[in-house]
């Protein structure tokens, strides 16, 4: 489950990570009223899941209520397009935040290193919009540390990384506690990724999270029903289905949960094939989203077979099965050989629906991956 920035910052504040003051708004009138009640300079930030929104024109600055209303009207309803999402994503809400005087921008994230089976921390003093280029042009500027989950986080890790990454002196006191809070969020909420870019040092000496990127594992959402409920406020089906990463292989992949999706791609590679895409339909996905996701993936002419891998926690197997049957029922869809693995909630009901429609589900992920590779290559 990928969170919007305003939701990620909600979690940041829960664990004690400072964020700019502001408000979430869904209309220009709300933006105008908030700025009128809080005079000053404000940033209007489009709430979308795609990257590159700044370069796409999704961030504006307002110095008064009237300007804020005008800019909000321009942003809400606009379709932003970027390299990561050339099809675009429509802006339906905004985060209005105080404009801070930036002295320096850093970057910090925690992700899962599947090879090491540990969380890995990445830190660089070169944060901001072009942080992706740092890895390509100055990889030594990115410092890494693998945290042993048995030992957990200790402040010395933050102090060491701040020193090795050459963070400006203004970061040194606050950084260990911010990284510790980020690790707490990562572990307690079952995240696949938590990222602050930029982690800002302001001219008045504050260190605050100016942005938030949080990707939670759907299989752990049952521990946090209030967070799971945020799925109701997630982008519309079209927007969520459009968030597909193309990888160039021949086997289409649809999974529910980023971790399961990555595991599916690994299984395909182990079986001798290559995934054509990465698409996470998230927790609680309903039939219509599955249908749209299928159509999106098969629109790629390189896709020769499809592997749908669903572990039902929040997502119900019968709803997934209905989506698959509906997706293949019309004459306006491109049909490719399909392998389906359903397990978990209502899996038996889902398998019955697929059986009735003429599909044979597989029992394991490895079996499904091997079958998909065989079908993509034209063998039986």
mmCIF file of C-alpha atoms in Angstrom:
data_model
loop_
_atom_site.group_PDB
_atom_site.id
_atom_site.type_symbol
_atom_site.label_atom_id
_atom_site.label_comp_id
_atom_site.label_asym_id
_atom_site.label_seq_id
_atom_site.Cartn_x
_atom_site.Cartn_y
_atom_site.Cartn_z
ATOM 1 C CA UNK A 1 0.000 0.000 0.000
ATOM 2 C CA UNK A 2 1.653 3.181 -1.221
ATOM 3 C CA UNK A 3 0.737 6.240 0.815
ATOM 4 C CA UNK A 4 0.176 9.788 -0.300
ATOM 5 C CA UNK A 5 2.568 12.366 1.124
ATOM 6 C CA UNK A 6 0.028 13.697 3.617
ATOM 7 C CA UNK A 7 -0.593 10.166 4.909
ATOM 8 C CA UNK A 8 3.111 9.408 5.161
ATOM 9 C CA UNK A 9 3.612 12.588 7.161
ATOM 10 C CA UNK A 10 0.796 11.562 9.476
ATOM 11 C CA UNK A 11 2.859 8.457 10.303
ATOM 12 C CA UNK A 12 6.005 10.581 10.596
ATOM 13 C CA UNK A 13 4.365 12.724 13.261
ATOM 14 C CA UNK A 14 3.149 9.636 15.132
ATOM 15 C CA UNK A 15 6.739 8.494 15.613
ATOM 16 C CA UNK A 16 8.125 11.971 16.328
ATOM 17 C CA UNK A 17 9.604 13.075 12.992
ATOM 18 C CA UNK A 18 9.138 16.860 12.557
ATOM 19 C CA UNK A 19 7.189 18.006 9.488
ATOM 20 C CA UNK A 20 6.143 21.447 8.208
ATOM 21 C CA UNK A 21 2.834 22.812 9.440
ATOM 22 C CA UNK A 22 -0.027 22.606 6.983
ATOM 23 C CA UNK A 23 -3.370 21.124 6.010
ATOM 24 C CA UNK A 24 -4.788 18.558 3.589
ATOM 25 C CA UNK A 25 -7.320 20.062 1.170
ATOM 26 C CA UNK A 26 -9.609 18.724 -1.524
ATOM 27 C CA UNK A 27 -10.948 22.029 -2.863
ATOM 28 C CA UNK A 28 -9.753 25.518 -3.744
ATOM 29 C CA UNK A 29 -12.152 26.954 -1.163
ATOM 30 C CA UNK A 30 -10.443 24.981 1.611
ATOM 31 C CA UNK A 31 -7.047 26.251 0.472
ATOM 32 C CA UNK A 32 -8.261 29.854 0.438
ATOM 33 C CA UNK A 33 -9.837 29.586 3.899
ATOM 34 C CA UNK A 34 -6.732 28.024 5.454
ATOM 35 C CA UNK A 35 -4.280 30.567 4.050
ATOM 36 C CA UNK A 36 -6.608 33.422 5.002
ATOM 37 C CA UNK A 37 -6.590 32.168 8.600
ATOM 38 C CA UNK A 38 -2.811 31.620 8.558
ATOM 39 C CA UNK A 39 -1.151 34.495 6.658
ATOM 40 C CA UNK A 40 2.287 33.760 5.227
ATOM 41 C CA UNK A 41 3.971 31.970 2.355
ATOM 42 C CA UNK A 42 2.675 28.508 1.495
ATOM 43 C CA UNK A 43 3.454 25.594 -0.824
ATOM 44 C CA UNK A 44 0.636 23.796 -2.655
ATOM 45 C CA UNK A 45 1.725 20.205 -3.269
ATOM 46 C CA UNK A 46 -0.275 17.893 -5.514
ATOM 47 C CA UNK A 47 -1.096 14.619 -3.775
ATOM 48 C CA UNK A 48 -0.233 11.926 -6.306
ATOM 49 C CA UNK A 49 1.636 8.630 -6.118
ATOM 50 C CA UNK A 50 3.806 9.268 -9.174
ATOM 51 C CA UNK A 51 7.338 10.594 -8.882
ATOM 52 C CA UNK A 52 8.593 13.768 -10.532
ATOM 53 C CA UNK A 53 5.548 15.886 -9.670
ATOM 54 C CA UNK A 54 7.678 19.012 -9.148
ATOM 55 C CA UNK A 55 9.105 18.918 -12.652
ATOM 56 C CA UNK A 56 5.613 18.104 -13.937
ATOM 57 C CA UNK A 57 4.234 21.358 -12.505
ATOM 58 C CA UNK A 58 2.485 19.821 -9.532
ATOM 59 C CA UNK A 59 3.974 22.138 -6.894
ATOM 60 C CA UNK A 60 3.088 25.844 -6.646
ATOM 61 C CA UNK A 61 3.813 28.683 -4.207
ATOM 62 C CA UNK A 62 1.274 31.133 -2.808
ATOM 63 C CA UNK A 63 1.782 34.268 -0.706
ATOM 64 C CA UNK A 64 -1.869 35.086 0.009
ATOM 65 C CA UNK A 65 -5.306 33.481 0.116
ATOM 66 C CA UNK A 66 -6.451 34.717 -3.306
ATOM 67 C CA UNK A 67 -3.313 33.435 -5.013
ATOM 68 C CA UNK A 68 -3.700 30.156 -3.162
ATOM 69 C CA UNK A 69 -7.261 29.732 -4.411
ATOM 70 C CA UNK A 70 -6.261 30.523 -8.012
ATOM 71 C CA UNK A 71 -3.368 28.062 -8.001
ATOM 72 C CA UNK A 72 -5.462 25.378 -6.299
ATOM 73 C CA UNK A 73 -8.041 25.646 -9.081
ATOM 74 C CA UNK A 74 -5.247 25.162 -11.615
ATOM 75 C CA UNK A 75 -3.869 22.094 -9.842
ATOM 76 C CA UNK A 76 -6.989 20.184 -8.809
ATOM 77 C CA UNK A 77 -8.148 18.191 -11.796
ATOM 78 C CA UNK A 78 -4.865 18.589 -13.665
ATOM 79 C CA UNK A 79 -3.202 15.466 -15.083
ATOM 80 C CA UNK A 80 0.495 15.368 -14.207
ATOM 81 C CA UNK A 81 2.882 13.398 -16.425
ATOM 82 C CA UNK A 82 6.465 12.421 -15.734
ATOM 83 C CA UNK A 83 9.158 10.005 -16.897
ATOM 84 C CA UNK A 84 7.994 7.563 -14.207
ATOM 85 C CA UNK A 85 4.362 7.856 -15.324
ATOM 86 C CA UNK A 86 4.030 9.042 -18.941
ATOM 87 C CA UNK A 87 0.288 8.268 -18.926
ATOM 88 C CA UNK A 88 -0.199 10.710 -16.084
ATOM 89 C CA UNK A 89 -2.135 10.878 -12.822
ATOM 90 C CA UNK A 90 -4.948 13.281 -12.029
ATOM 91 C CA UNK A 91 -4.608 15.602 -9.029
ATOM 92 C CA UNK A 92 -7.578 15.295 -6.685
ATOM 93 C CA UNK A 93 -6.190 16.814 -3.493
ATOM 94 C CA UNK A 94 -3.454 19.082 -2.189
ATOM 95 C CA UNK A 95 -1.190 19.381 0.827
ATOM 96 C CA UNK A 96 -0.800 23.031 1.806
ATOM 97 C CA UNK A 97 2.411 23.512 3.811
ATOM 98 C CA UNK A 98 4.457 26.354 5.185
ATOM 99 C CA UNK A 99 7.206 27.525 2.866
ATOM 100 C CA UNK A 100 10.485 26.961 4.701
ATOM 101 C CA UNK A 101 13.790 28.734 4.165
ATOM 102 C CA UNK A 102 16.076 25.914 3.106
ATOM 103 C CA UNK A 103 19.735 25.936 4.018
ATOM 104 C CA UNK A 104 20.481 22.366 2.914
ATOM 105 C CA UNK A 105 18.743 19.246 1.575
ATOM 106 C CA UNK A 106 19.669 15.679 2.514
ATOM 107 C CA UNK A 107 18.192 12.294 1.684
ATOM 108 C CA UNK A 108 17.490 9.312 3.929
ATOM 109 C CA UNK A 109 15.604 6.083 3.336
ATOM 110 C CA UNK A 110 15.178 2.582 4.719
ATOM 111 C CA UNK A 111 14.321 -0.334 2.446
ATOM 112 C CA UNK A 112 14.456 -4.126 2.524
ATOM 113 C CA UNK A 113 17.636 -5.691 1.166
ATOM 114 C CA UNK A 114 16.319 -9.115 0.213
ATOM 115 C CA UNK A 115 19.778 -10.513 -0.472
ATOM 116 C CA UNK A 116 21.094 -9.528 2.970
ATOM 117 C CA UNK A 117 17.697 -10.144 4.626
ATOM 118 C CA UNK A 118 18.107 -6.903 6.565
ATOM 119 C CA UNK A 119 16.821 -3.333 6.395
ATOM 120 C CA UNK A 120 19.332 -1.083 4.652
ATOM 121 C CA UNK A 121 19.662 2.640 5.385
ATOM 122 C CA UNK A 122 20.726 5.013 2.605
ATOM 123 C CA UNK A 123 21.916 8.544 3.371
ATOM 124 C CA UNK A 124 23.346 11.316 1.225
ATOM 125 C CA UNK A 125 23.890 15.037 1.665
ATOM 126 C CA UNK A 126 22.756 15.537 -1.937
ATOM 127 C CA UNK A 127 18.984 15.393 -1.519
ATOM 128 C CA UNK A 128 16.322 17.046 -3.635
ATOM 129 C CA UNK A 129 14.618 16.563 -6.992
ATOM 130 C CA UNK A 130 17.665 15.160 -8.784
ATOM 131 C CA UNK A 131 18.709 12.643 -6.126
ATOM 132 C CA UNK A 132 18.327 9.807 -8.658
ATOM 133 C CA UNK A 133 21.317 11.209 -10.545
ATOM 134 C CA UNK A 134 23.552 10.970 -7.483
ATOM 135 C CA UNK A 135 23.716 7.187 -7.701
ATOM 136 C CA UNK A 136 24.770 7.406 -11.336
ATOM 137 C CA UNK A 137 27.270 10.270 -11.157
ATOM 138 C CA UNK A 138 28.557 10.239 -7.587
ATOM 139 C CA UNK A 139 27.813 6.851 -5.991
ATOM 140 C CA UNK A 140 30.369 7.388 -3.216
ATOM 141 C CA UNK A 141 28.156 10.190 -1.887
ATOM 142 C CA UNK A 142 25.547 7.610 -0.843
ATOM 143 C CA UNK A 143 26.344 5.883 2.432
ATOM 144 C CA UNK A 144 24.688 2.621 3.453
ATOM 145 C CA UNK A 145 24.258 0.687 6.674
ATOM 146 C CA UNK A 146 22.547 -2.667 7.177
ATOM 147 C CA UNK A 147 20.689 -2.886 10.495
ATOM 148 C CA UNK A 148 20.495 -6.265 12.214
ATOM 149 C CA UNK A 149 16.826 -6.594 13.251
ATOM 150 C CA UNK A 150 17.871 -8.676 16.284
ATOM 151 C CA UNK A 151 20.007 -5.832 17.612
ATOM 152 C CA UNK A 152 17.814 -3.002 16.354
ATOM 153 C CA UNK A 153 18.724 0.638 15.925
ATOM 154 C CA UNK A 154 21.173 2.536 18.118
ATOM 155 C CA UNK A 155 21.931 6.292 17.922
ATOM 156 C CA UNK A 156 25.571 5.589 17.043
ATOM 157 C CA UNK A 157 24.345 4.392 13.625
ATOM 158 C CA UNK A 158 22.814 7.799 12.925
ATOM 159 C CA UNK A 159 25.890 9.648 14.168
ATOM 160 C CA UNK A 160 28.175 7.485 12.025
ATOM 161 C CA UNK A 161 26.075 7.891 8.875
ATOM 162 C CA UNK A 162 25.784 11.655 9.359
ATOM 163 C CA UNK A 163 29.574 11.863 9.600
ATOM 164 C CA UNK A 164 30.285 9.518 6.687
ATOM 165 C CA UNK A 165 27.718 11.199 4.419
ATOM 166 C CA UNK A 166 29.191 14.597 5.361
ATOM 167 C CA UNK A 167 25.882 16.057 6.428
ATOM 168 C CA UNK A 168 26.249 19.736 7.379
ATOM 169 C CA UNK A 169 26.821 20.368 11.075
ATOM 170 C CA UNK A 170 23.234 21.554 11.558
ATOM 171 C CA UNK A 171 21.986 18.005 10.991
ATOM 172 C CA UNK A 172 24.294 16.244 13.437
ATOM 173 C CA UNK A 173 22.268 16.666 16.643
ATOM 174 C CA UNK A 174 18.821 15.861 15.216
ATOM 175 C CA UNK A 175 19.693 13.185 12.657
ATOM 176 C CA UNK A 176 20.240 10.185 15.001
ATOM 177 C CA UNK A 177 16.807 10.600 16.599
ATOM 178 C CA UNK A 178 15.067 11.175 13.237
ATOM 179 C CA UNK A 179 16.664 8.050 11.774
ATOM 180 C CA UNK A 180 15.676 6.119 14.900
ATOM 181 C CA UNK A 181 12.063 7.268 14.517
ATOM 182 C CA UNK A 182 12.142 6.326 10.832
ATOM 183 C CA UNK A 183 13.346 2.838 11.756
ATOM 184 C CA UNK A 184 10.563 2.535 14.354
ATOM 185 C CA UNK A 185 8.014 3.406 11.664
ATOM 186 C CA UNK A 186 9.621 0.935 9.261
ATOM 187 C CA UNK A 187 9.412 -1.940 11.720
ATOM 188 C CA UNK A 188 6.194 -1.168 13.593
ATOM 189 C CA UNK A 189 4.104 -0.497 10.496
ATOM 190 C CA UNK A 190 5.631 -3.241 8.328
ATOM 191 C CA UNK A 191 7.038 -1.009 5.606
ATOM 192 C CA UNK A 192 8.764 -2.011 2.396
ATOM 193 C CA UNK A 193 10.179 1.497 2.028
ATOM 194 C CA UNK A 194 10.285 4.742 3.998
ATOM 195 C CA UNK A 195 11.965 7.760 2.439
ATOM 196 C CA UNK A 196 12.508 11.421 3.277
ATOM 197 C CA UNK A 197 13.586 13.504 0.306
ATOM 198 C CA UNK A 198 14.454 16.105 1.125
ATOM 199 C CA UNK A 199 15.272 16.058 4.807
ATOM 200 C CA UNK A 200 15.625 19.796 5.139
ATOM 201 C CA UNK A 201 17.903 21.879 7.337
ATOM 202 C CA UNK A 202 16.236 25.278 7.568
ATOM 203 C CA UNK A 203 18.031 28.588 7.932
ATOM 204 C CA UNK A 204 16.678 28.886 11.476
ATOM 205 C CA UNK A 205 18.247 25.532 12.423
ATOM 206 C CA UNK A 206 15.317 23.114 12.234
ATOM 207 C CA UNK A 207 15.611 19.657 10.662
ATOM 208 C CA UNK A 208 12.276 18.599 9.151
ATOM 209 C CA UNK A 209 10.874 16.093 6.693
ATOM 210 C CA UNK A 210 9.832 18.170 3.701
ATOM 211 C CA UNK A 211 8.489 15.149 1.822
ATOM 212 C CA UNK A 212 7.397 11.621 2.683
ATOM 213 C CA UNK A 213 7.338 8.396 0.705
ATOM 214 C CA UNK A 214 5.966 5.345 2.516
ATOM 215 C CA UNK A 215 5.171 1.926 1.048
ATOM 216 C CA UNK A 216 3.554 -0.516 3.486
ATOM 217 C CA UNK A 217 3.297 -4.290 3.105
ATOM 218 C CA UNK A 218 -0.386 -5.081 2.647
ATOM 219 C CA UNK A 219 -0.027 -8.329 4.562
ATOM 220 C CA UNK A 220 0.679 -6.406 7.772
ATOM 221 C CA UNK A 221 -2.200 -3.957 7.526
ATOM 222 C CA UNK A 222 -4.441 -6.087 9.746
ATOM 223 C CA UNK A 223 -2.354 -4.806 12.667
ATOM 224 C CA UNK A 224 -3.320 -1.230 11.819
ATOM 225 C CA UNK A 225 -6.990 -1.098 10.751
ATOM 226 C CA UNK A 226 -6.951 2.704 10.771
ATOM 227 C CA UNK A 227 -4.207 2.660 8.131
ATOM 228 C CA UNK A 228 -5.941 -0.070 6.134
ATOM 229 C CA UNK A 229 -8.998 2.191 5.991
ATOM 230 C CA UNK A 230 -6.945 4.714 4.016
ATOM 231 C CA UNK A 231 -7.437 2.461 0.992
ATOM 232 C CA UNK A 232 -10.859 4.070 0.715
ATOM 233 C CA UNK A 233 -9.119 7.385 0.011
ATOM 234 C CA UNK A 234 -6.584 5.891 -2.412
ATOM 235 C CA UNK A 235 -6.545 7.056 -6.044
ATOM 236 C CA UNK A 236 -9.376 5.899 -8.232
ATOM 237 C CA UNK A 237 -8.982 2.574 -9.944
ATOM 238 C CA UNK A 238 -7.741 4.109 -13.179
ATOM 239 C CA UNK A 239 -5.044 6.046 -11.342
ATOM 240 C CA UNK A 240 -3.849 3.106 -9.268
ATOM 241 C CA UNK A 241 -3.781 0.755 -12.227
ATOM 242 C CA UNK A 242 -1.769 3.320 -14.181
ATOM 243 C CA UNK A 243 1.048 3.099 -11.638
ATOM 244 C CA UNK A 244 2.732 0.226 -13.449
ATOM 245 C CA UNK A 245 6.479 -0.054 -13.939
ATOM 246 C CA UNK A 246 7.515 -1.567 -17.277
ATOM 247 C CA UNK A 247 10.572 -3.829 -17.159
ATOM 248 C CA UNK A 248 10.941 -5.115 -20.718
ATOM 249 C CA UNK A 249 10.330 -8.855 -20.257
ATOM 250 C CA UNK A 250 7.628 -11.082 -21.729
ATOM 251 C CA UNK A 251 5.655 -12.177 -18.647
ATOM 252 C CA UNK A 252 3.063 -9.818 -17.240
ATOM 253 C CA UNK A 253 2.888 -9.681 -13.430
ATOM 254 C CA UNK A 254 0.009 -8.636 -11.190
ATOM 255 C CA UNK A 255 0.376 -9.153 -7.441
ATOM 256 C CA UNK A 256 -1.113 -7.700 -4.289
ATOM 257 C CA UNK A 257 1.665 -6.270 -2.156
ATOM 258 C CA UNK A 258 5.051 -4.915 -3.194
ATOM 259 C CA UNK A 259 6.903 -7.737 -1.437
ATOM 260 C CA UNK A 260 4.845 -10.424 -3.152
ATOM 261 C CA UNK A 261 5.316 -8.661 -6.470
ATOM 262 C CA UNK A 262 9.095 -8.624 -6.080
ATOM 263 C CA UNK A 263 9.049 -12.263 -5.001
ATOM 264 C CA UNK A 264 7.011 -13.126 -8.091
ATOM 265 C CA UNK A 265 9.555 -11.438 -10.340
ATOM 266 C CA UNK A 266 12.340 -13.364 -8.623
ATOM 267 C CA UNK A 267 10.476 -16.638 -9.145
ATOM 268 C CA UNK A 268 10.050 -15.842 -12.835
ATOM 269 C CA UNK A 269 13.746 -15.076 -13.170
ATOM 270 C CA UNK A 270 14.660 -18.292 -11.336
ATOM 271 C CA UNK A 271 12.490 -20.177 -13.830
ATOM 272 C CA UNK A 272 14.420 -18.681 -16.729
ATOM 273 C CA UNK A 273 12.103 -15.847 -17.733
ATOM 274 C CA UNK A 274 11.842 -12.084 -17.323
ATOM 275 C CA UNK A 275 8.957 -10.016 -15.967
ATOM 276 C CA UNK A 276 7.426 -7.471 -18.321
ATOM 277 C CA UNK A 277 6.278 -5.191 -15.536
ATOM 278 C CA UNK A 278 5.720 -4.620 -11.833
ATOM 279 C CA UNK A 279 2.130 -3.903 -10.822
ATOM 280 C CA UNK A 280 0.896 -3.981 -7.230
ATOM 281 C CA UNK A 281 -2.915 -3.873 -7.018
ATOM 282 C CA UNK A 282 -2.720 -3.298 -3.264
ATOM 283 C CA UNK A 283 -4.844 -4.540 -0.398
ATOM 284 C CA UNK A 284 -8.611 -4.617 -0.755
ATOM 285 C CA UNK A 285 -8.517 -4.555 -4.565
ATOM 286 C CA UNK A 286 -11.899 -5.164 -6.136
ATOM 287 C CA UNK A 287 -12.922 -6.797 -9.393
ATOM 288 C CA UNK A 288 -12.938 -3.606 -11.485
ATOM 289 C CA UNK A 289 -9.351 -2.726 -10.528
ATOM 290 C CA UNK A 290 -8.153 -6.233 -11.369
ATOM 291 C CA UNK A 291 -9.855 -5.962 -14.751
ATOM 292 C CA UNK A 292 -8.292 -2.600 -15.524
ATOM 293 C CA UNK A 293 -4.888 -3.797 -14.343
ATOM 294 C CA UNK A 294 -5.087 -6.828 -16.629
ATOM 295 C CA UNK A 295 -5.982 -4.673 -19.619
ATOM 296 C CA UNK A 296 -3.158 -2.265 -18.828
ATOM 297 C CA UNK A 297 -0.504 -4.988 -18.611
ATOM 298 C CA UNK A 298 -1.638 -6.824 -21.744
ATOM 299 C CA UNK A 299 -1.622 -3.574 -23.720
ATOM 300 C CA UNK A 300 2.154 -4.059 -23.860
ATOM 301 C CA UNK A 301 2.798 -6.063 -27.063
ATOM 302 C CA UNK A 302 5.867 -7.695 -25.480
ATOM 303 C CA UNK A 303 3.677 -9.583 -22.989
ATOM 304 C CA UNK A 304 3.346 -13.216 -24.078
ATOM 305 C CA UNK A 305 1.878 -14.658 -20.855
ATOM 306 C CA UNK A 306 0.418 -13.366 -17.586
ATOM 307 C CA UNK A 307 1.015 -14.485 -14.011
ATOM 308 C CA UNK A 308 -1.450 -13.190 -11.417
ATOM 309 C CA UNK A 309 -0.259 -13.968 -7.886
ATOM 310 C CA UNK A 310 -2.665 -13.136 -5.050
ATOM 311 C CA UNK A 311 -2.300 -13.729 -1.330
ATOM 312 C CA UNK A 312 -5.655 -12.882 0.184
ATOM 313 C CA UNK A 313 -5.479 -10.955 3.420
ATOM 314 C CA UNK A 314 -7.526 -7.829 2.840
ATOM 315 C CA UNK A 315 -7.863 -8.743 -0.842
ATOM 316 C CA UNK A 316 -10.601 -11.363 -1.369
ATOM 317 C CA UNK A 317 -9.886 -14.205 -3.761
ATOM 318 C CA UNK A 318 -13.418 -14.295 -5.138
ATOM 319 C CA UNK A 319 -13.251 -10.601 -6.067
ATOM 320 C CA UNK A 320 -9.944 -11.159 -7.853
ATOM 321 C CA UNK A 321 -11.382 -14.136 -9.708
ATOM 322 C CA UNK A 322 -14.420 -12.107 -10.792
ATOM 323 C CA UNK A 323 -12.101 -9.387 -12.089
ATOM 324 C CA UNK A 324 -10.118 -11.923 -14.109
ATOM 325 C CA UNK A 325 -13.244 -13.468 -15.631
ATOM 326 C CA UNK A 326 -14.693 -10.049 -16.450
ATOM 327 C CA UNK A 327 -11.404 -8.886 -17.968
ATOM 328 C CA UNK A 328 -11.350 -11.822 -20.388
ATOM 329 C CA UNK A 329 -15.068 -11.867 -21.179
ATOM 330 C CA UNK A 330 -15.096 -9.046 -23.740
ATOM 331 C CA UNK A 331 -13.889 -9.042 -27.326
ATOM 332 C CA UNK A 332 -12.070 -5.742 -26.818
ATOM 333 C CA UNK A 333 -9.227 -7.205 -24.720
ATOM 334 C CA UNK A 334 -5.995 -8.846 -25.785
ATOM 335 C CA UNK A 335 -6.015 -12.387 -24.456
ATOM 336 C CA UNK A 336 -2.720 -14.023 -23.484
ATOM 337 C CA UNK A 337 -2.007 -17.343 -21.730
ATOM 338 C CA UNK A 338 -2.888 -16.828 -18.068
ATOM 339 C CA UNK A 339 -1.619 -18.441 -14.880
ATOM 340 C CA UNK A 340 -3.352 -17.636 -11.585
ATOM 341 C CA UNK A 341 -2.276 -18.429 -8.044
ATOM 342 C CA UNK A 342 -4.895 -17.690 -5.394
ATOM 343 C CA UNK A 343 -4.398 -18.340 -1.690
ATOM 344 C CA UNK A 344 -5.756 -16.832 1.510
ATOM 345 C CA UNK A 345 -9.125 -15.157 2.079
ATOM 346 C CA UNK A 346 -11.940 -16.687 -0.006
ATOM 347 C CA UNK A 347 -9.355 -18.528 -2.121
ATOM 348 C CA UNK A 348 -11.563 -21.609 -2.533
ATOM 349 C CA UNK A 349 -14.451 -19.478 -3.757
ATOM 350 C CA UNK A 350 -12.073 -17.738 -6.141
ATOM 351 C CA UNK A 351 -10.749 -21.013 -7.520
ATOM 352 C CA UNK A 352 -14.302 -22.233 -8.067
ATOM 353 C CA UNK A 353 -15.074 -19.125 -10.120
ATOM 354 C CA UNK A 354 -11.933 -19.648 -12.199
ATOM 355 C CA UNK A 355 -12.626 -23.362 -12.670
ATOM 356 C CA UNK A 356 -16.123 -22.589 -13.926
ATOM 357 C CA UNK A 357 -14.657 -20.111 -16.408
ATOM 358 C CA UNK A 358 -12.196 -22.682 -17.726
ATOM 359 C CA UNK A 359 -9.015 -21.641 -15.897
ATOM 360 C CA UNK A 360 -6.802 -23.964 -13.860
ATOM 361 C CA UNK A 361 -5.166 -22.154 -10.904
ATOM 362 C CA UNK A 362 -1.740 -23.281 -9.670
ATOM 363 C CA UNK A 363 -0.949 -24.042 -6.041
ATOM 364 C CA UNK A 364 2.477 -22.437 -5.558
ATOM 365 C CA UNK A 365 4.346 -19.366 -6.766
ATOM 366 C CA UNK A 366 7.227 -21.384 -8.214
ATOM 367 C CA UNK A 367 4.813 -23.635 -10.102
ATOM 368 C CA UNK A 368 3.041 -20.595 -11.511
ATOM 369 C CA UNK A 369 6.297 -18.909 -12.516
ATOM 370 C CA UNK A 370 7.560 -22.022 -14.301
ATOM 371 C CA UNK A 371 4.253 -22.451 -16.125
ATOM 372 C CA UNK A 372 4.218 -18.784 -17.195
ATOM 373 C CA UNK A 373 7.768 -19.030 -18.544
ATOM 374 C CA UNK A 374 6.845 -22.151 -20.515
ATOM 375 C CA UNK A 375 3.757 -20.495 -21.997
ATOM 376 C CA UNK A 376 5.650 -17.304 -22.873
ATOM 377 C CA UNK A 377 8.247 -19.315 -24.747
ATOM 378 C CA UNK A 378 5.588 -21.235 -26.662
ATOM 379 C CA UNK A 379 6.136 -24.633 -25.002
ATOM 380 C CA UNK A 380 3.476 -26.678 -23.196
#
